[in-house]
C-alpha cells in the first residue's frame, strides 16, 4: 500500500459517503476503482440480478485470485456498515467476503493457532502491509459484527463467528456472545462446530480457560458427533496440558474419515476449511507438546489398526495417520525414530495390506530391519542408474517426470536403464506400463480402439516410445513391461489371485494384486522381453 493514498476511515461508513473517497486515484485488480461505488450501492439497493452481478465484480476486482488492493481497504468500512443495517440483503455474503479478505484463500495455513501477523513474514513487504491494513480495517468493525452472533438466523450467526475467530485482539468482546451461541438450540451441526472452533482460537489466544469444563463435558458424551470440534478447541485452550481424551477423540475422527472419506464428506460438518475437519485435526495433533506426543502416537496406532481391519483402505486419507505416527522423523535417519516409530513402520510394512507412498518411503532408512533402502537419483542418467543399482539383482521402473517432455523422458529413461543396469550386474528389469499400449485380443493397441479418449493419446504414445527403445535393444538385460489389462480398481482389495490377459478397457485389478504380480515376475520370471497385462482372477 503506497503511503501517498488516502487512508480509509476506521470503522463503518454509510453509503452516502461513497463520493468522498478518491476512487479514481485508487486501484483494484483491473485499474482505477471508479466502478466500485456503483457496485457497493448495488449490493444494497439493486434488484437480485444487479446484486449478483455486483458481487461477481467485487470478488474479481477487490479480491482477485486472493489478492487485496488499495481500493479493497477503502471498500471495507462501507461493507461493515451494511452489516449494521438490518435491511441489508444477504448479510452472510458480506461476512464471507470480509473473511476472505482477512485470511486469504487457505485459512488452514493459519491453523491451529489462529491469526498471527508473523505468519505473513515471508510475504513481500507491500503484500504484508496490505494484509495488515486489511485486517486492521475489518478489526475496526468488530463492534458492528459481534451483534450478529445473536442473529435469529443460525447461518448468519455462524458466519459471524467464523469471521470473528480471526481477531484475537478483540477476544474479550467476542467470547461472551460466542458462548451464548454455542448453547443455542437448535443449531445445525456445521454451525455448532464452527462456533466451538472459534471459541478455541480466541480463548486460546488470550489464555482464557473458562470454557475448559464445558468442552470436557462434550468430550465425555460419546454420543455427541461434534466431540472432535470440542477436542480441537480444547487442544488450543489447554496447551500444553492437552487431555488424553481430546487426543483420542481427534485421532478416532481421523480414523473415521479414513474408512470412507467420500461418504464422510457428504455431510456438512464445519464451516472451517471448506468442510474438511482433517485440515483442523492434523495440524492440531502435529502441534502437541512433547509431553502429549506419546499419547497421540498410541492413539494413532490404534486408529491404524482399526483401518487395517476394513475391506477398503484409501491410502491418501490414511496417510495423515501414518505421517502423524512418524512424527518429525527426518528422511533416511534411523536415529531420529523412536522405538515406537520403528514398531509402527514394522507393522505397516509387514501387515496384510500394502502401505506405500512418498510420505512413508521418505521415513525409511538403510538400517531399518525390513531391509528397505531409500536412495535418490536420476533415472535418465545411465551412470546414476549403475551407481544406485549396484548390489541388486533386479529393478522395477515406475517413474515419470511431469516437468519433462513425456516422449523424451520415457525414451531417455529406457536407454539409461538398458545401459546402466548391466553395468551394476542387474539382470532383470520390470517396467510398470500402460494398458493403452497393450494389444487387445484382435492385435490392436487399446489406444487405437473406438472410443478411446483422444486427450490421453499423446501420453500413451510417449509410453509406447519408451517401450520401443526396449524392444529394439540388443542388450542381455531381461526386461518386461507389466500393466493392468484395463485399469486399476481403486476400491479393490487384496485377493492374492491374478491372471494375464489381453487389453480390455473393462478389465480391473486392485493395486494390491498388481503389486503381487509385479513382484512374482521378479522372484520367478515367467515372461521375457514382452508386455503382459494382468487382471484380478
Coordinates of C-alpha atoms in Angstrom, one line a residue:
X1 CA 0.0 0.0 0.0
X2 CA 1.6 3.2 -1.1
X3 CA 1.8 6.0 1.6
X4 CA 0.5 8.7 -0.7
X5 CA -3.0 7.3 -0.9
X6 CA -5.7 8.4 1.5
X7 CA -6.1 6.2 4.5
X8 CA -9.6 4.7 4.8
X9 CA -11.8 5.9 7.7
X10 CA -11.8 3.5 10.6
X11 CA -14.9 1.6 11.5
X12 CA -18.0 1.8 9.4
X13 CA -19.1 4.3 6.8
X14 CA -22.6 4.8 5.3
X15 CA -23.0 4.6 1.5
X16 CA -23.9 8.4 1.5
X17 CA -20.1 9.0 1.9
X18 CA -19.0 6.9 -1.1
X19 CA -18.4 10.0 -3.2
X20 CA -16.0 11.3 -0.5
X21 CA -13.4 8.6 -1.4
X22 CA -11.0 9.4 -4.3
X23 CA -11.8 6.2 -6.2
X24 CA -10.2 7.4 -9.4
X25 CA -6.9 7.6 -7.5
X26 CA -7.2 4.1 -6.1
X27 CA -6.7 0.9 -8.0
X28 CA -8.1 -2.6 -7.9
X29 CA -7.1 -5.7 -10.0
X30 CA -8.1 -4.1 -13.3
X31 CA -7.1 -0.5 -12.9
X32 CA -8.8 2.7 -11.5
X33 CA -11.5 1.8 -9.0
X34 CA -14.1 4.2 -10.4
X35 CA -16.6 1.4 -10.7
X36 CA -16.5 0.3 -7.0
X37 CA -19.1 2.9 -5.7
X38 CA -21.8 1.7 -8.0
X39 CA -21.1 -1.9 -7.2
X40 CA -21.3 -1.2 -3.4
X41 CA -24.6 0.6 -3.9
X42 CA -26.0 -2.3 -6.0
X43 CA -25.3 -4.7 -3.1
X44 CA -27.9 -2.9 -1.1
X45 CA -30.2 -1.1 -3.5
X46 CA -30.2 -3.2 -6.6
X47 CA -32.5 -6.0 -7.6
X48 CA -31.5 -9.6 -7.3
X49 CA -29.8 -9.7 -10.8
X50 CA -27.9 -6.5 -10.1
X51 CA -26.7 -7.7 -6.7
X52 CA -25.4 -10.9 -8.2
X53 CA -23.5 -9.0 -10.9
X54 CA -22.1 -6.6 -8.3
X55 CA -20.9 -9.4 -6.1
X56 CA -19.2 -11.1 -9.1
X57 CA -17.4 -7.9 -9.9
X58 CA -16.4 -7.3 -6.3
X59 CA -14.8 -10.7 -6.0
X60 CA -12.9 -10.1 -9.2
X61 CA -11.9 -6.5 -8.7
X62 CA -11.2 -6.3 -5.0
X63 CA -10.1 -9.9 -4.2
X64 CA -8.7 -11.1 -7.5
X65 CA -7.1 -14.6 -7.0
X66 CA -6.6 -14.0 -3.3
X67 CA -5.0 -10.5 -3.6
X68 CA -6.2 -7.3 -1.9
X69 CA -5.7 -3.8 -3.2
X70 CA -5.9 -0.1 -2.1
X71 CA -9.5 0.0 -3.3
X72 CA -10.2 -3.0 -1.1
X73 CA -9.2 -1.2 2.0
X74 CA -11.5 1.7 1.2
X75 CA -14.4 -0.6 0.5
X76 CA -14.2 -2.3 3.9
X77 CA -15.9 0.4 6.0
X78 CA -18.9 0.5 3.7
X79 CA -19.2 -3.3 3.8
X80 CA -19.1 -3.1 7.6
X81 CA -21.8 -0.5 7.7
X82 CA -24.0 -2.8 5.6
X83 CA -23.7 -5.4 8.4
X84 CA -25.0 -2.8 10.9
X85 CA -28.1 -2.2 8.8
X86 CA -31.0 -4.7 9.2
X87 CA -32.2 -4.1 5.7
X88 CA -29.1 -5.3 4.0
X89 CA -29.8 -8.3 1.7
X90 CA -27.9 -11.5 2.4
X91 CA -25.5 -10.2 5.2
X92 CA -23.9 -13.7 5.2
X93 CA -22.4 -12.8 1.8
X94 CA -20.8 -9.8 3.3
X95 CA -19.4 -11.8 6.1
X96 CA -17.9 -14.4 3.8
X97 CA -16.3 -11.7 1.6
X98 CA -14.7 -10.0 4.6
X99 CA -13.4 -13.3 6.0
X100 CA -11.7 -14.0 2.7
X101 CA -10.1 -10.5 2.7
X102 CA -8.7 -11.3 6.2
X103 CA -7.4 -14.8 5.9
X104 CA -6.9 -15.4 2.2
X105 CA -7.6 -18.5 0.1
X106 CA -6.4 -21.1 2.6
X107 CA -7.2 -20.5 6.2
X108 CA -5.7 -23.8 7.1
X109 CA -2.3 -22.2 6.8
X110 CA -3.2 -20.2 9.9
X111 CA -4.3 -23.2 12.0
X112 CA -4.2 -24.5 14.7
X113 CA -3.0 -21.2 16.4
X114 CA -5.2 -18.7 14.6
X115 CA -4.4 -15.3 13.1
X116 CA -0.8 -14.1 13.7
X117 CA 0.8 -11.4 11.6
X118 CA 4.1 -13.3 12.0
X119 CA 2.7 -15.9 9.7
X120 CA 3.0 -13.5 6.8
X121 CA 6.7 -12.8 7.4
X122 CA 7.7 -14.4 4.1
X123 CA 5.4 -12.3 2.0
X124 CA 6.8 -9.3 0.0
X125 CA 6.7 -6.1 2.1
X126 CA 3.9 -4.4 0.1
X127 CA 1.7 -7.6 0.4
X128 CA 2.4 -7.7 4.2
X129 CA 1.4 -4.1 4.6
X130 CA -1.8 -4.7 2.6
X131 CA -2.6 -7.8 4.6
X132 CA -2.0 -6.0 8.0
X133 CA -4.0 -3.0 6.8
X134 CA -6.9 -5.1 5.6
X135 CA -7.0 -7.0 8.9
X136 CA -6.9 -3.7 10.8
X137 CA -9.7 -2.2 8.7
X138 CA -12.0 -5.2 9.4
X139 CA -11.0 -5.2 13.1
X140 CA -12.2 -1.7 13.4
X141 CA -15.7 -3.0 12.5
X142 CA -15.8 -5.8 15.1
X143 CA -18.3 -3.9 17.2
X144 CA -20.7 -4.0 14.2
X145 CA -20.1 -7.7 13.7
X146 CA -20.5 -9.0 17.2
X147 CA -24.3 -8.4 17.4
X148 CA -24.7 -10.8 14.5
X149 CA -23.8 -13.6 16.8
X150 CA -27.2 -13.2 18.3
X151 CA -28.9 -13.1 14.9
X152 CA -32.0 -15.3 14.7
X153 CA -30.7 -17.0 11.5
X154 CA -28.1 -19.5 12.8
X155 CA -26.3 -19.5 9.4
X156 CA -25.7 -15.7 9.7
X157 CA -24.6 -16.1 13.3
X158 CA -22.2 -18.9 12.4
X159 CA -20.7 -16.9 9.6
X160 CA -20.1 -14.0 12.0
X161 CA -18.4 -16.5 14.4
X162 CA -16.2 -17.7 11.6
X163 CA -15.1 -14.2 10.7
X164 CA -14.6 -13.1 14.3
X165 CA -12.4 -16.1 15.0
X166 CA -9.5 -14.3 13.3
X167 CA -9.5 -11.3 15.7
X168 CA -7.7 -12.4 18.9
X169 CA -7.2 -8.8 19.9
X170 CA -10.9 -8.5 20.5
X171 CA -11.4 -11.8 22.1
X172 CA -12.8 -10.4 25.4
X173 CA -15.5 -8.6 23.4
X174 CA -16.4 -11.5 21.2
X175 CA -16.3 -14.6 23.6
X176 CA -19.4 -13.8 25.7
X177 CA -21.6 -13.8 22.6
X178 CA -19.9 -16.8 21.2
X179 CA -20.6 -18.7 24.3
X180 CA -24.3 -17.8 24.1
X181 CA -24.4 -19.0 20.5
X182 CA -22.6 -22.3 21.4
X183 CA -25.5 -23.4 23.6
X184 CA -28.3 -22.2 21.4
X185 CA -30.7 -24.9 20.4
X186 CA -31.4 -26.0 17.7
X187 CA -28.1 -25.2 16.0
X188 CA -27.1 -27.1 12.8
X189 CA -24.0 -29.3 13.3
X190 CA -21.7 -27.4 10.9
X191 CA -22.7 -24.1 12.6
X192 CA -22.1 -25.6 16.1
X193 CA -18.6 -26.9 15.3
X194 CA -17.7 -23.6 13.7
X195 CA -18.6 -21.8 16.9
X196 CA -16.7 -24.2 19.1
X197 CA -13.6 -23.9 17.0
X198 CA -13.9 -20.1 17.1
X199 CA -14.1 -20.2 20.9
X200 CA -10.9 -22.3 20.9
X201 CA -9.0 -20.0 18.7
X202 CA -9.9 -16.8 20.6
X203 CA -9.8 -18.2 24.2
X204 CA -6.5 -20.0 23.4
X205 CA -5.0 -16.8 22.1
X206 CA -5.8 -14.8 25.2
X207 CA -5.2 -17.5 27.8
X208 CA -8.8 -17.8 28.9
X209 CA -9.5 -21.3 30.2
X210 CA -13.0 -20.7 31.4
X211 CA -14.5 -22.9 28.6
X212 CA -12.5 -26.0 29.7
X213 CA -15.2 -27.6 31.8
X214 CA -17.9 -27.1 29.1
X215 CA -15.6 -28.7 26.4
X216 CA -14.6 -31.6 28.6
X217 CA -18.3 -32.4 29.2
X218 CA -18.7 -32.6 25.4
X219 CA -15.7 -35.0 25.2
X220 CA -17.3 -37.2 27.8
X221 CA -20.5 -37.6 25.8
X222 CA -19.7 -40.5 23.4
X223 CA -23.0 -39.9 21.6
X224 CA -22.1 -36.3 20.6
X225 CA -20.9 -36.4 16.9
X226 CA -19.3 -33.0 17.3
X227 CA -16.8 -34.1 20.0
X228 CA -13.9 -33.6 17.5
X229 CA -14.6 -29.9 17.4
X230 CA -14.6 -29.6 21.1
X231 CA -11.3 -31.5 21.1
X232 CA -9.8 -29.1 18.6
X233 CA -10.9 -26.2 20.8
X234 CA -9.8 -27.7 24.0
X235 CA -6.3 -28.6 22.5
X236 CA -5.9 -24.9 21.7
X237 CA -7.1 -23.7 25.1
X238 CA -5.4 -26.3 27.3
X239 CA -1.9 -26.3 25.7
X240 CA 0.5 -27.6 26.9
X241 CA -1.8 -29.8 29.2
X242 CA -4.0 -31.3 26.5
X243 CA -6.2 -34.1 28.0
X244 CA -5.6 -37.6 26.7
X245 CA -9.4 -37.8 26.0
X246 CA -9.1 -34.9 23.5
X247 CA -6.2 -36.7 21.7
X248 CA -8.2 -39.9 21.5
X249 CA -11.2 -38.2 20.0
X250 CA -9.1 -36.4 17.4
X251 CA -7.4 -39.5 16.2
X252 CA -10.6 -41.5 16.2
X253 CA -12.2 -38.9 14.0
X254 CA -9.3 -39.2 11.5
X255 CA -9.8 -42.9 11.6
X256 CA -13.5 -42.4 10.7
X257 CA -12.5 -40.1 7.8
X258 CA -10.0 -42.7 6.5
X259 CA -12.5 -45.5 6.4
X260 CA -14.8 -43.8 3.8
X261 CA -13.8 -40.2 3.1
X262 CA -16.3 -39.8 0.3
X263 CA -19.3 -40.7 2.5
X264 CA -17.8 -38.7 5.4
X265 CA -17.5 -35.6 3.3
X266 CA -21.1 -35.7 2.1
X267 CA -22.4 -34.4 5.4
X268 CA -21.8 -30.7 6.4
X269 CA -19.5 -30.8 9.5
X270 CA -17.9 -27.4 9.8
X271 CA -17.6 -24.0 8.1
X272 CA -13.9 -24.1 8.5
X273 CA -11.5 -25.3 5.8
X274 CA -14.3 -25.9 3.3
X275 CA -15.9 -28.6 5.5
X276 CA -12.7 -30.5 6.0
X277 CA -12.2 -31.5 9.6
X278 CA -9.0 -33.3 8.9
X279 CA -7.4 -29.9 8.0
X280 CA -8.1 -28.8 11.6
X281 CA -7.3 -32.1 13.3
X282 CA -3.9 -32.9 11.6
X283 CA -2.2 -29.6 12.5
X284 CA -3.7 -29.7 16.0
X285 CA -2.1 -33.1 16.6
X286 CA 1.2 -32.1 15.0
X287 CA 1.4 -29.1 17.3
X288 CA 1.0 -31.2 20.5
X289 CA 3.8 -30.6 23.0
X290 CA 6.3 -33.3 23.6
X291 CA 4.6 -34.4 26.8
X292 CA 1.4 -35.3 24.9
X293 CA 3.1 -36.8 21.8
X294 CA 3.4 -40.3 23.1
X295 CA -0.3 -40.4 23.9
X296 CA -1.1 -39.2 20.4
X297 CA 1.1 -41.8 18.8
X298 CA -0.6 -44.6 20.8
X299 CA -3.9 -43.3 19.7
X300 CA -2.7 -43.2 16.0
X301 CA -1.6 -46.8 16.3
X302 CA -5.0 -47.9 17.5
X303 CA -6.6 -46.0 14.6
X304 CA -4.3 -47.5 12.0
X305 CA -5.0 -51.0 13.5
X306 CA -8.7 -50.3 13.1
X307 CA -8.3 -49.2 9.5
X308 CA -6.3 -52.3 8.7
X309 CA -9.4 -54.3 9.6
X310 CA -11.5 -52.6 7.0
X311 CA -12.1 -54.0 3.5
X312 CA -11.4 -50.6 1.9
X313 CA -8.3 -48.7 2.8
X314 CA -7.9 -45.4 0.8
X315 CA -4.2 -44.7 1.3
X316 CA -4.4 -41.0 0.5
X317 CA -6.6 -40.4 3.6
X318 CA -4.9 -42.9 5.9
X319 CA -1.5 -41.3 5.1
X320 CA -2.3 -38.5 7.6
X321 CA -2.4 -41.1 10.3
X322 CA 0.9 -42.6 9.2
X323 CA 2.7 -39.2 9.0
X324 CA 1.4 -38.4 12.5
X325 CA 2.7 -41.7 13.7
X326 CA 6.2 -41.0 12.3
X327 CA 6.2 -37.5 13.8
X328 CA 9.2 -35.4 12.9
X329 CA 11.5 -38.2 11.7
X330 CA 14.0 -37.0 9.2
X331 CA 14.3 -38.8 5.8
X332 CA 16.9 -41.6 6.0
X333 CA 17.8 -41.0 9.6
X334 CA 17.1 -44.1 11.7
X335 CA 18.4 -42.4 14.8
X336 CA 15.6 -39.9 14.8
X337 CA 13.0 -42.7 15.0
X338 CA 11.8 -43.7 18.5
X339 CA 11.4 -47.4 19.2
X340 CA 7.6 -46.8 19.0
X341 CA 8.0 -45.3 15.5
X342 CA 10.2 -48.3 14.4
X343 CA 7.4 -50.6 15.6
X344 CA 4.9 -48.6 13.7
X345 CA 6.9 -48.9 10.5
X346 CA 7.3 -52.6 11.0
X347 CA 3.6 -53.0 11.4
X348 CA 2.9 -51.1 8.3
X349 CA 5.4 -52.9 6.2
X350 CA 4.6 -56.4 7.3
X351 CA 0.8 -56.2 7.5
X352 CA -1.6 -57.8 5.1
X353 CA -2.1 -54.6 3.2
X354 CA 0.3 -52.6 1.1
X355 CA 1.1 -49.2 2.6
X356 CA 3.3 -47.2 0.2
X357 CA 3.7 -43.5 -0.5
X358 CA 6.4 -40.9 -0.7
X359 CA 5.5 -39.8 2.8
X360 CA 6.1 -43.2 4.2
X361 CA 9.1 -44.1 2.0
X362 CA 10.9 -40.9 2.9
X363 CA 11.0 -42.1 6.5
X364 CA 12.6 -45.5 5.7
X365 CA 16.4 -46.0 6.1
X366 CA 19.1 -48.4 5.1
X367 CA 19.3 -49.5 8.7
X368 CA 15.7 -50.4 9.0
X369 CA 15.3 -54.1 9.8
X370 CA 12.9 -54.8 6.9
X371 CA 15.7 -54.1 4.5
X372 CA 14.1 -51.2 2.8
X373 CA 16.5 -48.6 1.5
X374 CA 15.8 -45.2 0.1
X375 CA 18.1 -43.7 -2.5
X376 CA 17.7 -40.7 -4.8
X377 CA 19.0 -40.4 -8.3
X378 CA 18.3 -39.6 -11.9
X379 CA 16.7 -42.5 -13.9
X380 CA 17.6 -40.8 -17.2
X381 CA 21.3 -40.9 -16.4
X382 CA 23.0 -44.3 -17.1
X383 CA 25.9 -43.7 -14.7
X384 CA 23.5 -42.7 -11.9
X385 CA 21.4 -45.8 -12.5
X386 CA 24.5 -48.0 -12.3
X387 CA 25.6 -46.4 -9.1
X388 CA 22.2 -46.8 -7.4
X389 CA 21.6 -50.3 -8.7
X390 CA 24.9 -51.7 -7.6
X391 CA 24.5 -54.8 -5.5
X392 CA 20.9 -55.6 -6.5
X393 CA 19.5 -58.4 -8.5
X394 CA 16.5 -56.7 -10.1
X395 CA 15.0 -53.3 -10.7
X396 CA 11.4 -52.0 -11.1
X397 CA 10.8 -48.8 -13.1
X398 CA 7.7 -46.8 -12.1
X399 CA 8.8 -43.2 -12.6
X400 CA 7.7 -40.2 -14.5
X401 CA 8.9 -36.5 -14.6
X402 CA 5.9 -34.3 -15.2
X403 CA 8.2 -31.4 -15.8
X404 CA 9.8 -33.1 -18.8
X405 CA 8.6 -33.8 -22.3
X406 CA 6.9 -37.2 -22.0
X407 CA 8.3 -38.9 -25.1
X408 CA 11.8 -37.7 -24.4
X409 CA 11.6 -38.8 -20.7
X410 CA 10.4 -42.3 -21.4
X411 CA 12.9 -42.9 -24.2
X412 CA 15.8 -41.5 -22.3
X413 CA 14.9 -43.4 -19.1
X414 CA 14.6 -46.7 -21.1
X415 CA 18.0 -46.3 -22.7
X416 CA 19.6 -45.3 -19.3
X417 CA 18.2 -48.4 -17.7
X418 CA 19.4 -50.6 -20.6
X419 CA 22.9 -49.1 -20.3
X420 CA 23.2 -48.7 -16.6
X421 CA 21.7 -51.8 -15.1
X422 CA 24.0 -54.3 -16.7
X423 CA 27.0 -52.2 -15.5
X424 CA 25.7 -52.8 -12.0
X425 CA 25.2 -56.5 -12.5
X426 CA 21.4 -56.3 -12.6
X427 CA 19.9 -58.9 -14.8
X428 CA 16.1 -58.3 -14.5
X429 CA 14.0 -55.2 -15.2
X430 CA 10.2 -54.9 -14.7
X431 CA 8.6 -51.7 -16.0
X432 CA 5.2 -50.6 -15.0
X433 CA 3.4 -49.8 -18.3
X434 CA 0.1 -48.6 -19.6
X435 CA -2.8 -50.8 -20.7
X436 CA -3.4 -48.3 -23.6
X437 CA -0.2 -49.6 -25.2
X438 CA -1.1 -53.3 -24.7
X439 CA -2.7 -55.1 -27.6
X440 CA -6.3 -56.3 -27.4
X441 CA -7.4 -59.8 -28.4
X442 CA -7.5 -58.9 -32.1
X443 CA -4.0 -57.4 -32.0
X444 CA -5.0 -53.7 -31.9
X445 CA -3.4 -51.5 -29.3
X446 CA -6.1 -50.4 -26.8
X447 CA -5.4 -46.7 -27.6
X448 CA -6.4 -47.4 -31.2
X449 CA -9.8 -48.8 -30.2
X450 CA -13.0 -46.9 -30.9
X451 CA -14.0 -44.5 -28.2
X452 CA -10.5 -44.2 -26.6
X453 CA -10.2 -40.6 -25.2
X454 CA -8.1 -38.6 -27.7
X455 CA -6.7 -36.4 -24.9
X456 CA -4.9 -39.3 -23.4
X457 CA -3.2 -40.4 -26.7
X458 CA -0.1 -38.1 -26.6
X459 CA 0.9 -39.5 -23.2
X460 CA 0.2 -43.1 -24.3
X461 CA 2.3 -42.6 -27.4
X462 CA 5.2 -41.4 -25.2
X463 CA 4.9 -44.6 -23.2
X464 CA 4.9 -46.6 -26.4
X465 CA 8.1 -44.7 -27.5
X466 CA 9.8 -45.9 -24.3
X467 CA 8.7 -49.4 -24.9
X468 CA 10.0 -49.2 -28.4
X469 CA 13.5 -48.5 -27.1
X470 CA 13.3 -51.7 -25.0
X471 CA 12.0 -53.8 -27.9
X472 CA 14.8 -52.7 -30.3
X473 CA 17.6 -53.2 -27.7
X474 CA 20.3 -55.9 -28.2
X475 CA 21.4 -55.9 -24.5
X476 CA 21.3 -59.1 -22.5
X477 CA 19.1 -57.3 -19.8
X478 CA 16.0 -59.4 -19.3
X479 CA 13.2 -56.8 -19.3
X480 CA 9.4 -57.0 -19.0
X481 CA 6.6 -54.5 -19.2
X482 CA 3.7 -55.2 -16.8
X483 CA 0.5 -53.2 -16.8
X484 CA -3.2 -53.7 -15.9
X485 CA -5.1 -55.3 -18.7
X486 CA -7.6 -52.4 -18.3
X487 CA -7.3 -50.2 -15.2
X488 CA -6.8 -50.2 -11.5
X489 CA -9.8 -50.7 -9.2
X490 CA -9.3 -48.0 -6.6
X491 CA -11.6 -49.8 -4.2
X492 CA -10.3 -53.3 -4.8
X493 CA -8.9 -55.4 -2.0
X494 CA -6.2 -57.9 -1.9
X495 CA -7.3 -61.3 -3.3
X496 CA -3.9 -62.8 -4.0
X497 CA -5.1 -64.0 -7.4
X498 CA -4.5 -62.6 -10.8
X499 CA -4.1 -63.8 -14.4
X500 CA -2.5 -62.5 -17.6
X501 CA -4.9 -61.1 -20.2
X502 CA -5.0 -59.1 -23.4
X503 CA -6.0 -55.4 -23.2
X504 CA -9.7 -54.9 -22.3
X505 CA -11.0 -51.5 -21.2
X506 CA -13.4 -53.2 -18.8
X507 CA -10.7 -55.3 -17.0
X508 CA -9.8 -54.3 -13.5
X509 CA -7.1 -55.3 -10.9
X510 CA -6.6 -54.0 -7.4
X511 CA -3.3 -52.2 -6.6
X512 CA -2.6 -55.0 -4.1
X513 CA -2.9 -57.8 -6.7
X514 CA -1.0 -55.8 -9.3
X515 CA 1.9 -55.4 -6.8
X516 CA 1.9 -59.2 -6.2
X517 CA 2.0 -59.9 -10.0
X518 CA 4.9 -57.5 -10.4
X519 CA 6.9 -59.0 -7.6
X520 CA 6.2 -62.5 -8.8
X521 CA 7.9 -61.6 -12.1
X522 CA 10.9 -60.5 -10.2
X523 CA 11.1 -63.6 -7.9
X524 CA 10.2 -66.2 -10.5
X525 CA 10.3 -64.7 -14.0
X526 CA 7.8 -66.2 -16.4
X527 CA 7.7 -63.6 -19.2
X528 CA 10.6 -62.1 -21.0
X529 CA 11.2 -59.1 -23.3
X530 CA 7.5 -58.5 -23.9
X531 CA 4.5 -56.6 -22.5
X532 CA 1.9 -58.5 -20.4
X533 CA -1.3 -57.4 -18.9
X534 CA -2.8 -58.7 -15.6
X535 CA -6.2 -58.7 -14.1
X536 CA -7.8 -60.0 -10.9
X537 CA -8.7 -63.6 -11.4

